[in-house]
Amino acid sequence: MRSLSKRPLLLVLAVALAQTMALGWMVYGHAMLIAHGREILLDVTPVDPRSLFRGDYVTLTYPAAMRPVDDLTEADRRAGGIRTGYLMLEKPAGASVWQSVRASLAKPTPAADQVVIRGSIDLSANWIDNSQIFVRPGIGAYFVPEGEGRRIERSIRDGSVQVIVAVDEEGNAGIKGIVIEGKRIYDEPLL
């Protein structure tokens, strides 16, 4: 009978260990993306969020994520639903901010001077005047030091904010920091 009473305890411990390992792997993956991902700089446009439960944060959207609907094939456009999509970006000569060059549902192979960000495209409701699509890159919110959210939002409205994004070879993106008026102000801690 004693071995039967230990079995549920061992099962609970095994589940707790598995959950801890999964959480640790997620944190490790994010830290590695921020530490080793290729850095690119993107312009942002304002979105007006407010949440009492999330603390100070800034919601971001990216002009580079808007692409002409013609980037997608006719079959892709008729597919409907939310699909994994990819943005191909490159930095124009003499510029500091990266620009998108195309969107697709299939992962493209970037040249050495390009980068690909994976996101999602809502093919059923994501059309803007039927000429553009929006690829959501999954980097739409950034938590900032307490009391700084409104100041950063004002700077975004003024057009003086860019976001430093780390991108890995799979197209995963993470916000690494914020640049305000040409100065790197905030950096995402690794842990």
Tab-separated table of C-alpha atoms in Angstrom:
chain	number	residue	atom	x	y	z
A	1	MET	CA	0.000	0.000	0.000
A	2	ARG	CA	2.855	2.419	0.646
A	3	SER	CA	4.059	2.311	-2.986
A	4	LEU	CA	0.538	3.213	-4.178
A	5	SER	CA	0.498	6.416	-2.108
A	6	LYS	CA	3.877	7.515	-3.517
A	7	ARG	CA	2.737	7.127	-7.102
A	8	PRO	CA	0.416	10.195	-7.177
A	9	LEU	CA	3.122	12.276	-5.527
A	10	LEU	CA	5.667	11.191	-8.149
A	11	LEU	CA	3.177	11.971	-10.900
A	12	VAL	CA	2.575	15.471	-9.514
A	13	LEU	CA	6.331	16.041	-9.246
A	14	ALA	CA	6.863	14.845	-12.822
A	15	VAL	CA	4.158	17.195	-14.131
A	16	ALA	CA	5.614	20.116	-12.137
A	17	LEU	CA	9.087	19.353	-13.493
A	18	ALA	CA	7.770	19.181	-17.080
A	19	GLN	CA	5.998	22.533	-16.686
A	20	THR	CA	9.091	24.144	-15.179
A	21	MET	CA	11.231	22.822	-18.023
A	22	ALA	CA	8.760	24.120	-20.629
A	23	LEU	CA	8.719	27.575	-19.044
A	24	GLY	CA	12.505	27.568	-18.800
A	25	TRP	CA	12.776	26.617	-22.484
A	26	MET	CA	10.497	29.533	-23.464
A	27	VAL	CA	12.568	32.007	-21.438
A	28	TYR	CA	15.800	30.560	-22.834
A	29	GLY	CA	14.473	30.787	-26.407
A	30	HIS	CA	13.526	34.449	-25.984
A	31	ALA	CA	16.870	35.277	-24.363
A	32	MET	CA	18.770	33.593	-27.213
A	33	LEU	CA	16.688	35.462	-29.810
A	34	ILE	CA	17.458	38.799	-28.154
A	35	ALA	CA	21.138	37.960	-27.624
A	36	HIS	CA	21.932	36.434	-31.013
A	37	GLY	CA	19.218	37.534	-33.460
A	38	ARG	CA	20.105	39.864	-36.311
A	39	GLU	CA	19.333	43.460	-35.319
A	40	ILE	CA	17.138	45.547	-37.583
A	41	LEU	CA	15.546	48.946	-37.014
A	42	LEU	CA	11.874	49.551	-37.851
A	43	ASP	CA	9.691	52.647	-37.848
A	44	VAL	CA	6.526	52.458	-35.755
A	45	THR	CA	3.163	54.207	-35.880
A	46	PRO	CA	0.939	54.955	-32.892
A	47	VAL	CA	-1.893	52.867	-31.569
A	48	ASP	CA	-3.761	54.157	-28.538
A	49	PRO	CA	-3.850	51.458	-25.850
A	50	ARG	CA	-4.665	51.655	-22.189
A	51	SER	CA	-4.854	48.822	-19.731
A	52	LEU	CA	-4.911	48.988	-15.972
A	53	PHE	CA	-3.867	45.346	-15.767
A	54	ARG	CA	-0.766	45.367	-17.965
A	55	GLY	CA	1.164	48.273	-16.478
A	56	ASP	CA	3.122	50.689	-18.640
A	57	TYR	CA	3.427	49.430	-22.159
A	58	VAL	CA	3.343	50.776	-25.658
A	59	THR	CA	1.359	49.143	-28.445
A	60	LEU	CA	3.202	49.278	-31.748
A	61	THR	CA	2.355	48.824	-35.376
A	62	TYR	CA	4.840	48.905	-38.222
A	63	PRO	CA	4.518	50.650	-41.601
A	64	ALA	CA	6.826	47.958	-43.034
A	65	ALA	CA	4.132	45.364	-42.218
A	66	MET	CA	1.763	46.910	-44.786
A	67	ARG	CA	2.160	45.379	-48.219
A	68	PRO	CA	0.262	45.567	-51.507
A	69	VAL	CA	-2.263	42.780	-51.876
A	70	ASP	CA	-0.574	41.953	-55.190
A	71	ASP	CA	2.300	40.379	-53.200
A	72	LEU	CA	0.014	37.369	-52.725
A	73	THR	CA	-1.114	35.071	-55.490
A	74	GLU	CA	-4.787	34.920	-56.399
A	75	ALA	CA	-4.993	31.453	-54.811
A	76	ASP	CA	-3.411	32.790	-51.597
A	77	ARG	CA	-5.908	35.669	-51.459
A	78	ARG	CA	-8.853	33.282	-51.810
A	79	ALA	CA	-7.526	30.893	-49.130
A	80	GLY	CA	-9.211	32.867	-46.335
A	81	GLY	CA	-8.622	32.574	-42.618
A	82	ILE	CA	-5.562	33.411	-40.591
A	83	ARG	CA	-2.374	32.077	-42.146
A	84	THR	CA	1.299	32.185	-41.328
A	85	GLY	CA	2.843	34.888	-43.465
A	86	TYR	CA	6.329	36.233	-44.051
A	87	LEU	CA	7.741	39.709	-44.594
A	88	MET	CA	10.963	40.092	-46.555
A	89	LEU	CA	12.844	43.208	-45.425
A	90	GLU	CA	15.993	44.980	-46.511
A	91	LYS	CA	17.793	48.168	-45.555
A	92	PRO	CA	18.001	50.683	-48.402
A	93	ALA	CA	21.477	52.075	-49.084
A	94	GLY	CA	22.244	54.973	-46.774
A	95	ALA	CA	19.167	54.345	-44.592
A	96	SER	CA	19.025	53.140	-41.012
A	97	VAL	CA	15.455	51.839	-41.056
A	98	TRP	CA	14.609	48.570	-42.794
A	99	GLN	CA	11.770	48.458	-45.345
A	100	SER	CA	9.633	45.573	-46.519
A	101	VAL	CA	10.046	44.417	-50.094
A	102	ARG	CA	7.338	41.752	-50.215
A	103	ALA	CA	4.986	39.513	-48.271
A	104	SER	CA	4.190	35.876	-48.922
A	105	LEU	CA	2.560	32.834	-47.387
A	106	ALA	CA	5.578	30.673	-48.250
A	107	LYS	CA	8.837	31.324	-46.415
A	108	PRO	CA	11.200	33.058	-48.839
A	109	THR	CA	14.957	32.602	-48.871
A	110	PRO	CA	16.579	35.932	-48.028
A	111	ALA	CA	19.746	37.254	-49.628
A	112	ALA	CA	22.624	38.178	-47.306
A	113	ASP	CA	21.377	41.782	-47.071
A	114	GLN	CA	17.776	40.784	-46.320
A	115	VAL	CA	15.870	39.356	-43.381
A	116	VAL	CA	12.559	37.497	-43.109
A	117	ILE	CA	10.070	38.018	-40.269
A	118	ARG	CA	7.349	35.433	-39.671
A	119	GLY	CA	3.927	36.681	-38.678
A	120	SER	CA	0.276	36.105	-39.450
A	121	ILE	CA	-2.045	37.385	-42.149
A	122	ASP	CA	-5.816	37.440	-41.702
A	123	LEU	CA	-6.980	36.756	-45.244
A	124	SER	CA	-10.645	37.094	-44.347
A	125	ALA	CA	-10.672	40.502	-42.645
A	126	ASN	CA	-7.260	42.051	-43.071
A	127	TRP	CA	-7.786	44.007	-46.259
A	128	ILE	CA	-7.308	47.730	-46.214
A	129	ASP	CA	-9.309	49.314	-49.056
A	130	ASN	CA	-8.736	46.032	-50.935
A	131	SER	CA	-5.243	47.138	-51.964
A	132	GLN	CA	-3.077	46.322	-48.933
A	133	ILE	CA	-2.591	43.527	-46.446
A	134	PHE	CA	-1.086	43.687	-42.984
A	135	VAL	CA	1.376	41.063	-41.764
A	136	ARG	CA	1.230	40.933	-37.961
A	137	PRO	CA	4.793	40.199	-36.857
A	138	GLY	CA	3.904	39.311	-33.242
A	139	ILE	CA	5.893	42.194	-31.752
A	140	GLY	CA	3.038	44.586	-31.093
A	141	ALA	CA	3.551	45.483	-27.427
A	142	TYR	CA	6.565	46.613	-25.458
A	143	PHE	CA	6.658	46.991	-21.685
A	144	VAL	CA	8.502	50.109	-20.546
A	145	PRO	CA	9.719	51.474	-17.216
A	146	GLU	CA	6.919	52.734	-14.999
A	147	GLY	CA	5.769	56.215	-15.906
A	148	GLU	CA	7.355	56.174	-19.394
A	149	GLY	CA	4.475	54.798	-21.490
A	150	ARG	CA	2.749	58.101	-22.260
A	151	ARG	CA	6.031	59.881	-23.061
A	152	ILE	CA	6.983	57.164	-25.535
A	153	GLU	CA	3.516	57.228	-27.094
A	154	ARG	CA	3.868	61.010	-27.613
A	155	SER	CA	7.255	60.452	-29.248
A	156	ILE	CA	5.727	57.798	-31.525
A	157	ARG	CA	3.039	60.278	-32.600
A	158	ASP	CA	5.817	62.788	-33.333
A	159	GLY	CA	7.523	60.176	-35.529
A	160	SER	CA	10.726	60.118	-33.499
A	161	VAL	CA	10.675	56.466	-32.361
A	162	GLN	CA	12.075	53.337	-33.954
A	163	VAL	CA	12.181	49.831	-32.546
A	164	ILE	CA	15.242	47.598	-32.548
A	165	VAL	CA	14.102	44.115	-33.487
A	166	ALA	CA	16.119	40.897	-33.208
A	167	VAL	CA	15.292	38.324	-35.886
A	168	ASP	CA	16.519	34.732	-35.968
A	169	GLU	CA	16.988	32.465	-38.990
A	170	GLU	CA	13.474	31.022	-38.601
A	171	GLY	CA	11.860	34.454	-38.847
A	172	ASN	CA	11.029	34.786	-35.155
A	173	ALA	CA	11.203	38.412	-34.029
A	174	GLY	CA	11.582	40.008	-30.616
A	175	ILE	CA	11.788	43.631	-29.545
A	176	LYS	CA	15.312	44.308	-28.360
A	177	GLY	CA	15.041	48.010	-27.602
A	178	ILE	CA	13.657	51.430	-28.460
A	179	VAL	CA	15.366	54.362	-30.169
A	180	ILE	CA	13.969	57.847	-29.492
A	181	GLU	CA	15.246	60.784	-31.536
A	182	GLY	CA	18.209	58.721	-32.726
A	183	LYS	CA	19.290	57.596	-29.234
A	184	ARG	CA	19.015	54.028	-27.985
A	185	ILE	CA	16.922	54.551	-24.850
A	186	TYR	CA	15.663	51.159	-23.709
A	187	ASP	CA	17.131	47.675	-24.011
A	188	GLU	CA	15.254	44.455	-23.335
A	189	PRO	CA	16.954	42.521	-20.531
A	190	LEU	CA	17.920	38.964	-21.450
A	191	LEU	CA	16.239	37.514	-18.358
